[in-house]
Amino acid sequence: MKRLPIPIAMAVAAILSPMSVMAELSTTAPSQIPNQNPATLSGDFVDIDSKDKLEQEPATISPPVTEAVDNSLTFSGYARMGAGFTDTDPGSELYEGSIQNGQNIIRTAGSQYQATGRLGNEGHGLEFGLNKRFDHAKGHWDVFIMVDDNYGSGSNWNDGDDKLKIAQAFAGGNGVFAAQPDAYVWAGKRFNGREHVDLNDYFWFMNDGNGGGVDDLDFGFAKFDFSVVAGDNGNNGRYALTTKLHSITITENASVRFLANYGFGSANEVENDDGLLEDVKDSYQLGAIYHQSFANGWSEFGARYNDGARNQLLGGNGKDGDGMALTAQGEFELSSTWELAYALIYEKNGMEDEDQTWSQAVVRPGYRWNDYLSTWLDVAYDQVEFDGKGTNSSWKATVSQNFGLGSFLGSRPQVRVFATYGELDTEYVGDSGAKQGKDSATTIGIMFDAWW
């Protein structure tokens, strides 16, 4: 195992520091539909506003009339856009497809995981949505539509052949059940059950799909979400039952949540890309997340066990083998001018064609000059062990000068000018297109980053 050439001690010290969440450091955008986690495009809903408990009403022949309607539309979204210049000659990328929007994205060669830290090291992307809200005496209903530019598939907005696609389209509402006035019933296409690490934009749980479910069933000690969703708009024969038990308070500053998801097929056989029939394999995920608030920051620790799939269950036929993941992340205010965020990830996957062990560490200190100017340093190290084939690694460092509405690590909108230097060390080339041994690249660029 190679030694990590980054100050992980900083991250460990941050984890052990007794500190708590400040409102200014929260990486959650204003409460709106959907709840956009900054720069994560998570789309999970905020908790439904509490309503007076419903009284049981006799059945009526005519449906009840909406008593009040909010005729305004809520516009929400996320976008990042800019350009970069890299010192690598055209046709001499670090690996196949490494240059996006003029930037040489630092990623370990052959990795199926995230790039090596995201600051100054990611391409373009945007999504925006419209929500129509209907208020009534006992709750509210929503009709929500979101489109994006397909950036999640690795494409770029200005490639020329990309098109806007429907990312979410669903309706839902609460005030339906007398005994559960806050329960939110929904159906359609939705971001579903996501868990996210911000510093490298990794969704380590993500079962987005078409279907329906209920959020925020109140069990007293906890709330419960469940859904049944289909992959590929219901066209690929994959389905998942997803559940989350959340809002479990341990102490005033600590809480836990649990996830249990089961993936299955719609028939005994499916047709693969070669036109051959193969057995549909079931899959499942189990996860737990512990969240701790301190006097001036927060830390969160997560664990996942998965069988037959990795971070999502709906992408195709289940696979033989299992795996596990451990995550840690947090954000702290060290003084009136200094802040620190960190992320640590370890995954071991023994599934067919994915027998890899992945680890990544990211540390991001930031300095606030005033309410509108800040400077960040983002340092990341990444390593992938390919079973019996070799170990590849990469690291990068980014300096970013930021101008924006607020100067905290989570403040947006923001315009940033950045410089990124990174190196790859490749033992196993495979079909990555990388160069055996060491390779490096420098990128300078400018980008805006916003969510609303």
Short mmCIF file of C-alpha atoms in Angstrom, two decimals:
data_model
loop_
_atom_site.label_atom_id
_atom_site.label_comp_id
_atom_site.label_asym_id
_atom_site.label_seq_id
_atom_site.Cartn_x
_atom_site.Cartn_y
_atom_site.Cartn_z
CA MET A 1 0.00 0.00 0.00
CA LYS A 2 1.37 3.40 -0.91
CA ARG A 3 1.65 6.14 1.69
CA LEU A 4 -0.76 9.02 1.26
CA PRO A 5 1.16 12.21 0.40
CA ILE A 6 -1.41 14.60 1.88
CA PRO A 7 -2.01 16.02 5.36
CA ILE A 8 -4.67 13.51 6.40
CA ALA A 9 -3.73 14.36 9.99
CA MET A 10 -5.59 17.63 9.42
CA ALA A 11 -8.74 15.71 8.56
CA VAL A 12 -8.37 13.33 11.51
CA ALA A 13 -7.86 16.25 13.87
CA ALA A 14 -10.96 17.88 12.46
CA ILE A 15 -12.97 14.72 13.05
CA LEU A 16 -11.94 14.55 16.69
CA SER A 17 -12.46 18.23 17.46
CA PRO A 18 -15.42 18.94 19.75
CA MET A 19 -17.28 21.47 17.62
CA SER A 20 -20.91 22.13 16.35
CA VAL A 21 -22.92 23.22 13.31
CA MET A 22 -23.24 26.90 12.56
CA ALA A 23 -26.09 28.10 10.43
CA GLU A 24 -23.66 29.85 8.12
CA LEU A 25 -21.74 26.63 7.52
CA SER A 26 -24.76 24.57 6.61
CA THR A 27 -24.49 23.10 3.13
CA THR A 28 -28.24 23.10 2.71
CA ALA A 29 -29.92 25.61 0.46
CA PRO A 30 -33.08 27.54 1.46
CA SER A 31 -36.15 25.41 2.15
CA GLN A 32 -37.82 25.08 -1.19
CA ILE A 33 -39.01 22.31 -3.46
CA PRO A 34 -36.75 20.54 -4.11
CA ASN A 35 -34.19 20.86 -1.32
CA GLN A 36 -30.96 21.44 -3.22
CA ASN A 37 -27.91 20.38 -1.28
CA PRO A 38 -25.22 22.84 -2.42
CA ALA A 39 -23.44 21.73 -5.54
CA THR A 40 -24.68 18.21 -5.06
CA LEU A 41 -27.87 18.24 -7.12
CA SER A 42 -29.45 15.96 -4.56
CA GLY A 43 -33.07 16.99 -5.07
CA ASP A 44 -34.35 15.24 -1.94
CA PHE A 45 -37.32 16.99 -0.36
CA VAL A 46 -37.23 18.99 2.83
CA ASP A 47 -39.40 17.84 5.69
CA ILE A 48 -43.05 18.71 5.11
CA ASP A 49 -44.40 21.65 7.06
CA SER A 50 -46.27 20.41 10.15
CA LYS A 51 -50.06 20.79 10.05
CA ASP A 52 -52.78 20.54 12.65
CA LYS A 53 -53.88 16.98 13.16
CA LEU A 54 -56.71 16.03 10.86
CA GLU A 55 -60.10 15.08 12.17
CA GLN A 56 -61.77 12.08 10.63
CA GLU A 57 -64.40 13.18 8.10
CA PRO A 58 -67.26 11.15 6.68
CA ALA A 59 -66.96 10.04 3.07
CA THR A 60 -68.46 12.37 0.48
CA ILE A 61 -69.64 11.79 -3.06
CA SER A 62 -67.95 14.91 -4.45
CA PRO A 63 -64.20 15.43 -3.96
CA PRO A 64 -63.26 18.25 -1.58
CA VAL A 65 -62.49 21.60 -3.20
CA THR A 66 -59.05 23.11 -2.74
CA GLU A 67 -59.67 25.98 -0.35
CA ALA A 68 -56.58 28.02 -1.18
CA VAL A 69 -54.15 27.95 -4.08
CA ASP A 70 -50.73 29.56 -4.28
CA ASN A 71 -50.63 30.74 -7.89
CA SER A 72 -46.88 31.45 -7.79
CA LEU A 73 -44.27 29.08 -9.19
CA THR A 74 -41.04 28.20 -7.41
CA PHE A 75 -37.95 28.19 -9.62
CA SER A 76 -35.00 26.18 -8.28
CA GLY A 77 -31.82 24.81 -9.73
CA TYR A 78 -28.08 24.32 -9.81
CA ALA A 79 -25.48 25.24 -12.42
CA ARG A 80 -21.75 25.44 -12.95
CA MET A 81 -20.20 26.78 -16.14
CA GLY A 82 -16.88 28.18 -17.26
CA ALA A 83 -13.74 27.29 -19.19
CA GLY A 84 -10.24 26.07 -18.53
CA PHE A 85 -6.85 25.83 -20.22
CA THR A 86 -4.56 22.83 -19.72
CA ASP A 87 -0.89 22.48 -20.56
CA THR A 88 -1.46 19.05 -22.14
CA ASP A 89 -1.32 19.01 -25.95
CA PRO A 90 -4.48 17.92 -27.80
CA GLY A 91 -4.50 14.16 -28.15
CA SER A 92 -2.23 13.77 -25.13
CA GLU A 93 -4.85 13.56 -22.39
CA LEU A 94 -4.01 12.00 -19.04
CA TYR A 95 -6.47 9.23 -19.91
CA GLU A 96 -9.23 8.75 -22.48
CA GLY A 97 -11.75 11.58 -22.09
CA SER A 98 -9.82 13.41 -19.38
CA ILE A 99 -10.21 16.88 -20.96
CA GLN A 100 -13.61 18.46 -20.31
CA ASN A 101 -14.33 22.10 -21.16
CA GLY A 102 -10.59 22.70 -21.53
CA GLN A 103 -9.79 21.21 -18.12
CA ASN A 104 -7.71 18.09 -17.56
CA ILE A 105 -9.78 16.30 -14.93
CA ILE A 106 -7.52 14.52 -12.43
CA ARG A 107 -8.84 10.98 -11.89
CA THR A 108 -7.01 7.74 -11.15
CA ALA A 109 -6.56 5.77 -14.38
CA GLY A 110 -9.19 3.06 -14.83
CA SER A 111 -11.19 4.19 -11.79
CA GLN A 112 -14.95 3.62 -11.82
CA TYR A 113 -15.27 6.08 -8.95
CA GLN A 114 -15.11 9.85 -8.52
CA ALA A 115 -12.50 12.34 -9.70
CA THR A 116 -9.76 13.20 -7.20
CA GLY A 117 -11.61 16.03 -5.43
CA ARG A 118 -14.04 18.29 -7.28
CA LEU A 119 -12.83 21.88 -6.73
CA GLY A 120 -11.21 23.07 -9.98
CA ASN A 121 -11.57 19.50 -11.22
CA GLU A 122 -15.04 19.04 -12.75
CA GLY A 123 -16.84 19.81 -15.98
CA HIS A 124 -20.02 21.76 -16.62
CA GLY A 125 -23.55 20.91 -15.59
CA LEU A 126 -26.93 22.43 -14.93
CA GLU A 127 -30.40 21.52 -13.78
CA PHE A 128 -33.45 23.65 -13.10
CA GLY A 129 -36.96 22.96 -11.96
CA LEU A 130 -40.40 24.47 -11.58
CA ASN A 131 -42.71 23.62 -8.73
CA LYS A 132 -46.42 24.42 -8.61
CA ARG A 133 -47.76 24.34 -5.07
CA PHE A 134 -51.43 23.94 -4.12
CA ASP A 135 -52.20 24.79 -0.51
CA HIS A 136 -55.33 23.49 1.17
CA ALA A 137 -56.72 23.52 4.69
CA LYS A 138 -54.90 20.38 5.81
CA GLY A 139 -51.66 20.46 3.89
CA HIS A 140 -50.36 21.09 0.41
CA TRP A 141 -49.69 19.40 -2.93
CA ASP A 142 -46.87 19.90 -5.42
CA VAL A 143 -46.35 19.31 -9.11
CA PHE A 144 -42.62 19.41 -9.82
CA ILE A 145 -40.71 19.24 -13.13
CA MET A 146 -36.90 19.33 -13.42
CA VAL A 147 -34.67 19.15 -16.49
CA ASP A 148 -30.91 18.79 -16.73
CA ASP A 149 -28.26 18.70 -19.44
CA ASN A 150 -27.31 15.06 -18.85
CA TYR A 151 -24.11 16.07 -17.08
CA GLY A 152 -24.50 13.06 -14.77
CA SER A 153 -23.52 10.78 -17.65
CA GLY A 154 -20.20 12.59 -18.04
CA SER A 155 -21.26 14.74 -20.98
CA ASN A 156 -20.64 18.46 -21.42
CA TRP A 157 -23.20 21.14 -22.12
CA ASN A 158 -21.42 22.42 -25.22
CA ASP A 159 -20.70 19.11 -26.92
CA GLY A 160 -23.35 19.93 -29.52
CA ASP A 161 -25.32 16.68 -29.40
CA ASP A 162 -26.55 16.91 -25.82
CA LYS A 163 -30.19 17.63 -25.12
CA LEU A 164 -32.11 18.62 -22.03
CA LYS A 165 -33.73 15.61 -20.43
CA ILE A 166 -36.36 15.17 -17.78
CA ALA A 167 -34.56 14.53 -14.51
CA GLN A 168 -37.65 14.63 -12.28
CA ALA A 169 -41.39 14.86 -12.90
CA PHE A 170 -43.78 13.96 -10.09
CA ALA A 171 -46.72 15.07 -8.00
CA GLY A 172 -47.20 14.64 -4.28
CA GLY A 173 -48.85 16.02 -1.21
CA ASN A 174 -49.62 15.66 2.47
CA GLY A 175 -52.75 16.03 4.58
CA VAL A 176 -54.02 12.77 3.09
CA PHE A 177 -54.20 10.53 6.16
CA ALA A 178 -55.96 11.62 9.35
CA ALA A 179 -53.54 9.70 11.54
CA GLN A 180 -50.45 10.86 9.57
CA PRO A 181 -51.04 14.49 8.51
CA ASP A 182 -47.37 15.06 7.56
CA ALA A 183 -47.03 11.92 5.45
CA TYR A 184 -46.13 12.94 1.89
CA VAL A 185 -47.57 10.69 -0.85
CA TRP A 186 -45.92 10.94 -4.27
CA ALA A 187 -45.72 9.29 -7.68
CA GLY A 188 -43.66 9.95 -10.80
CA LYS A 189 -39.94 10.26 -11.56
CA ARG A 190 -37.83 11.45 -8.66
CA PHE A 191 -34.40 11.69 -7.08
CA ASN A 192 -34.75 9.03 -4.43
CA GLY A 193 -32.92 7.98 -1.29
CA ARG A 194 -29.70 9.85 -2.01
CA GLU A 195 -26.74 10.07 0.36
CA HIS A 196 -23.91 12.35 -0.73
CA VAL A 197 -20.28 13.31 -0.05
CA ASP A 198 -19.88 16.91 -1.17
CA LEU A 199 -16.11 17.39 -1.59
CA ASN A 200 -15.94 14.83 -4.40
CA ASP A 201 -19.63 14.87 -5.40
CA TYR A 202 -20.10 11.17 -4.68
CA PHE A 203 -23.61 9.77 -4.21
CA TRP A 204 -22.88 6.60 -2.27
CA PHE A 205 -26.62 5.82 -2.18
CA MET A 206 -28.70 6.82 -5.22
CA ASN A 207 -31.81 4.96 -6.33
CA ASP A 208 -33.49 7.52 -8.57
CA GLY A 209 -36.35 6.09 -10.55
CA ASN A 210 -39.98 6.08 -11.68
CA GLY A 211 -42.56 4.92 -9.20
CA GLY A 212 -44.10 6.15 -5.99
CA GLY A 213 -43.99 6.11 -2.24
CA VAL A 214 -44.62 7.86 1.05
CA ASP A 215 -42.21 10.10 3.00
CA ASP A 216 -42.23 11.12 6.66
CA LEU A 217 -44.50 8.55 8.23
CA ASP A 218 -44.21 9.49 11.91
CA PHE A 219 -43.34 6.61 14.25
CA GLY A 220 -42.82 8.88 17.23
CA PHE A 221 -39.16 8.04 17.81
CA ALA A 222 -38.36 8.31 14.07
CA LYS A 223 -39.75 9.06 10.62
CA PHE A 224 -39.96 6.52 7.82
CA ASP A 225 -39.79 6.81 4.00
CA PHE A 226 -40.49 4.04 1.53
CA SER A 227 -40.87 3.77 -2.23
CA VAL A 228 -41.04 1.29 -5.09
CA VAL A 229 -39.21 2.57 -8.19
CA ALA A 230 -38.24 1.28 -11.64
CA GLY A 231 -35.04 1.93 -13.59
CA ASP A 232 -34.76 3.51 -17.05
CA ASN A 233 -38.32 4.85 -16.95
CA GLY A 234 -39.50 1.30 -16.32
CA ASN A 235 -37.82 -0.10 -19.45
CA ASN A 236 -34.89 -2.14 -18.16
CA GLY A 237 -36.73 -4.68 -16.01
CA ARG A 238 -35.07 -3.52 -12.78
CA TYR A 239 -37.02 -2.43 -9.70
CA ALA A 240 -36.16 -1.45 -6.15
CA LEU A 241 -37.93 -1.19 -2.83
CA THR A 242 -36.20 1.60 -0.88
CA THR A 243 -36.66 2.46 2.79
CA LYS A 244 -35.14 5.02 5.14
CA LEU A 245 -35.68 5.31 8.91
CA HIS A 246 -34.51 8.79 9.84
CA SER A 247 -34.77 11.73 12.29
CA ILE A 248 -33.72 9.45 15.18
CA THR A 249 -32.37 11.69 17.94
CA ILE A 250 -29.71 10.20 20.21
CA THR A 251 -28.76 13.38 22.06
CA GLU A 252 -29.45 17.05 21.46
CA ASN A 253 -26.56 17.16 19.00
CA ALA A 254 -26.51 13.64 17.56
CA SER A 255 -28.81 11.65 15.29
CA VAL A 256 -28.77 8.49 13.18
CA ARG A 257 -30.57 7.22 10.09
CA PHE A 258 -30.76 3.78 8.49
CA LEU A 259 -31.31 2.64 4.90
CA ALA A 260 -32.43 -0.76 3.61
CA ASN A 261 -33.00 -1.21 -0.15
CA TYR A 262 -33.86 -4.31 -2.18
CA GLY A 263 -33.45 -4.63 -5.97
CA PHE A 264 -35.22 -7.22 -8.11
CA GLY A 265 -36.25 -8.02 -11.68
CA SER A 266 -39.63 -8.09 -13.36
CA ALA A 267 -39.09 -11.59 -14.88
CA ASN A 268 -36.84 -14.62 -14.59
CA GLU A 269 -34.80 -13.62 -17.63
CA VAL A 270 -33.65 -10.38 -19.29
CA GLU A 271 -31.95 -9.72 -22.61
CA ASN A 272 -28.44 -8.28 -22.47
CA ASP A 273 -26.59 -6.16 -25.04
CA ASP A 274 -25.57 -9.25 -27.01
CA GLY A 275 -29.16 -10.42 -27.34
CA LEU A 276 -28.57 -13.35 -24.98
CA LEU A 277 -30.90 -14.20 -22.12
CA GLU A 278 -29.49 -14.23 -18.62
CA ASP A 279 -30.89 -14.69 -15.12
CA VAL A 280 -32.06 -11.65 -13.21
CA LYS A 281 -30.20 -11.43 -9.92
CA ASP A 282 -31.57 -9.76 -6.82
CA SER A 283 -29.50 -7.19 -4.96
CA TYR A 284 -29.67 -5.22 -1.75
CA GLN A 285 -28.07 -2.41 0.25
CA LEU A 286 -27.90 -1.76 3.99
CA GLY A 287 -26.62 1.50 5.44
CA ALA A 288 -26.29 3.59 8.60
CA ILE A 289 -25.28 7.25 9.01
CA TYR A 290 -24.35 8.96 12.27
CA HIS A 291 -24.49 12.79 12.36
CA GLN A 292 -22.80 14.79 15.15
CA SER A 293 -23.07 18.54 15.67
CA PHE A 294 -20.47 20.49 17.62
CA ALA A 295 -20.06 24.08 18.77
CA ASN A 296 -18.80 25.28 15.41
CA GLY A 297 -19.13 22.47 12.91
CA TRP A 298 -20.37 18.98 12.17
CA SER A 299 -19.15 15.51 11.28
CA GLU A 300 -20.97 12.62 9.65
CA PHE A 301 -19.93 8.97 9.46
CA GLY A 302 -21.55 6.35 7.24
CA ALA A 303 -21.33 2.64 6.44
CA ARG A 304 -22.86 0.58 3.64
CA TYR A 305 -22.98 -3.12 2.88
CA ASN A 306 -24.08 -4.07 -0.64
CA ASP A 307 -24.71 -7.36 -2.43
CA GLY A 308 -25.24 -7.61 -6.19
CA ALA A 309 -24.86 -3.85 -6.76
CA ARG A 310 -22.76 -0.96 -5.50
CA ASN A 311 -24.30 2.49 -4.87
CA GLN A 312 -27.49 2.01 -6.91
CA LEU A 313 -29.79 -0.92 -7.70
CA LEU A 314 -31.53 0.15 -10.91
CA GLY A 315 -28.76 0.31 -13.51
CA GLY A 316 -29.05 -3.19 -14.89
CA ASN A 317 -28.89 -6.85 -14.03
CA GLY A 318 -27.68 -7.73 -10.54
CA LYS A 319 -24.08 -8.96 -10.28
CA ASP A 320 -22.39 -11.75 -8.38
CA GLY A 321 -20.42 -10.60 -5.35
CA ASP A 322 -20.68 -8.03 -2.60
CA GLY A 323 -18.91 -4.99 -1.18
CA MET A 324 -18.83 -2.35 1.51
CA ALA A 325 -18.17 1.37 1.94
CA LEU A 326 -17.14 3.68 4.78
CA THR A 327 -17.47 7.47 4.61
CA ALA A 328 -16.59 10.40 6.85
CA GLN A 329 -17.08 14.08 6.17
CA GLY A 330 -17.47 17.35 8.01
CA GLU A 331 -17.07 21.11 8.04
CA PHE A 332 -15.79 23.41 10.80
CA GLU A 333 -15.17 27.06 11.54
CA LEU A 334 -11.71 27.19 13.08
CA SER A 335 -11.79 30.96 13.70
CA SER A 336 -13.57 34.06 12.44
CA THR A 337 -11.55 33.84 9.21
CA TRP A 338 -10.55 30.17 8.80
CA GLU A 339 -12.72 27.19 7.88
CA LEU A 340 -12.00 23.54 7.12
CA ALA A 341 -13.92 20.79 5.32
CA TYR A 342 -12.82 17.17 4.91
CA ALA A 343 -13.99 13.92 3.31
CA LEU A 344 -12.67 10.36 3.62
CA ILE A 345 -13.98 7.38 1.63
CA TYR A 346 -13.08 3.70 1.56
CA GLU A 347 -14.83 1.14 -0.67
CA LYS A 348 -14.07 -2.51 -1.28
CA ASN A 349 -16.00 -4.20 -4.07
CA GLY A 350 -15.76 -7.89 -4.90
CA MET A 351 -18.40 -7.97 -7.63
CA GLU A 352 -17.77 -9.41 -11.08
CA ASP A 353 -15.87 -6.99 -13.37
CA GLU A 354 -15.60 -4.51 -10.45
CA ASP A 355 -13.08 -6.19 -8.15
CA GLN A 356 -11.47 -3.01 -6.90
CA THR A 357 -10.58 -1.32 -3.61
CA TRP A 358 -10.93 2.46 -3.59
CA SER A 359 -9.80 5.08 -1.08
CA GLN A 360 -9.86 8.87 -1.29
CA ALA A 361 -9.10 11.74 1.08
CA VAL A 362 -9.92 15.42 0.49
CA VAL A 363 -9.08 18.37 2.73
CA ARG A 364 -10.23 21.92 1.98
CA PRO A 365 -9.16 24.83 4.21
CA GLY A 366 -10.63 28.23 3.38
CA TYR A 367 -9.79 31.82 4.35
CA ARG A 368 -12.39 34.62 4.42
CA TRP A 369 -11.03 38.04 3.49
CA ASN A 370 -14.40 39.77 3.92
CA ASP A 371 -18.08 39.07 3.26
CA TYR A 372 -17.53 38.64 -0.49
CA LEU A 373 -13.96 37.38 -1.00
CA SER A 374 -12.42 34.06 0.02
CA THR A 375 -9.48 31.83 -0.92
CA TRP A 376 -9.58 28.01 -0.79
CA LEU A 377 -6.94 25.31 -0.99
CA ASP A 378 -8.24 21.86 -1.98
CA VAL A 379 -5.86 18.90 -1.67
CA ALA A 380 -6.93 15.35 -2.56
CA TYR A 381 -5.37 11.89 -2.86
CA ASP A 382 -6.99 8.89 -4.59
CA GLN A 383 -5.98 5.23 -4.92
CA VAL A 384 -7.53 2.21 -6.64
CA GLU A 385 -6.24 -1.35 -6.19
CA PHE A 386 -7.15 -3.63 -9.10
CA ASP A 387 -7.26 -7.19 -7.80
CA GLY A 388 -4.12 -8.96 -8.97
CA LYS A 389 -3.40 -6.35 -11.66
CA GLY A 390 -1.77 -3.42 -9.89
CA THR A 391 -2.43 -0.23 -7.97
CA ASN A 392 -3.08 3.17 -9.57
CA SER A 393 -3.19 6.49 -7.76
CA SER A 394 -3.51 10.23 -8.32
CA TRP A 395 -3.34 13.45 -6.35
CA LYS A 396 -4.14 17.07 -7.03
CA ALA A 397 -4.01 20.50 -5.41
CA THR A 398 -6.25 23.44 -6.34
CA VAL A 399 -6.00 27.10 -5.31
CA SER A 400 -9.24 29.00 -5.85
CA GLN A 401 -9.88 32.73 -5.49
CA ASN A 402 -13.61 33.28 -5.01
CA PHE A 403 -15.94 36.23 -5.47
CA GLY A 404 -19.50 35.77 -4.36
CA LEU A 405 -22.55 36.41 -2.27
CA GLY A 406 -21.01 35.47 1.07
CA SER A 407 -17.59 34.00 1.78
CA PHE A 408 -18.29 30.80 3.72
CA LEU A 409 -17.42 27.43 2.20
CA GLY A 410 -21.11 26.87 1.46
CA SER A 411 -21.93 30.36 0.14
CA ARG A 412 -23.30 30.72 -3.39
CA PRO A 413 -23.59 32.09 -6.07
CA GLN A 414 -19.87 32.32 -6.65
CA VAL A 415 -17.37 33.15 -9.40
CA ARG A 416 -14.01 31.48 -8.92
CA VAL A 417 -10.63 31.72 -10.64
CA PHE A 418 -8.57 28.61 -10.01
CA ALA A 419 -5.38 26.74 -10.77
CA THR A 420 -5.08 22.94 -10.45
CA TYR A 421 -2.01 20.75 -10.59
CA GLY A 422 -2.30 16.96 -10.48
CA GLU A 423 -0.32 13.77 -11.06
CA LEU A 424 -1.24 10.21 -12.01
CA ASP A 425 0.84 7.15 -11.06
CA THR A 426 -0.33 4.20 -13.17
CA GLU A 427 0.73 0.56 -12.83
CA TYR A 428 -2.30 -1.03 -14.51
CA VAL A 429 -3.20 0.67 -17.80
CA GLY A 430 -5.99 -1.66 -18.99
CA ASP A 431 -8.22 0.17 -21.45
CA SER A 432 -7.93 3.55 -19.67
CA GLY A 433 -5.71 5.13 -22.32
CA ALA A 434 -3.36 6.40 -19.59
CA LYS A 435 0.42 6.34 -19.77
CA GLN A 436 2.29 3.71 -17.74
CA GLY A 437 4.15 5.36 -14.89
CA LYS A 438 3.75 8.98 -13.88
CA ASP A 439 1.99 11.76 -15.78
CA SER A 440 0.89 15.25 -14.76
CA ALA A 441 -1.15 18.23 -15.91
CA THR A 442 -1.83 21.82 -14.90
CA THR A 443 -5.12 23.60 -15.51
CA ILE A 444 -6.14 27.22 -15.00
CA GLY A 445 -9.75 28.28 -15.35
CA ILE A 446 -12.71 30.37 -14.34
CA MET A 447 -16.16 29.09 -13.38
CA PHE A 448 -19.37 30.18 -11.74
CA ASP A 449 -21.12 27.91 -9.26
CA ALA A 450 -24.66 28.54 -8.03
CA TRP A 451 -27.75 26.93 -6.56
CA TRP A 452 -31.05 28.53 -5.71
#
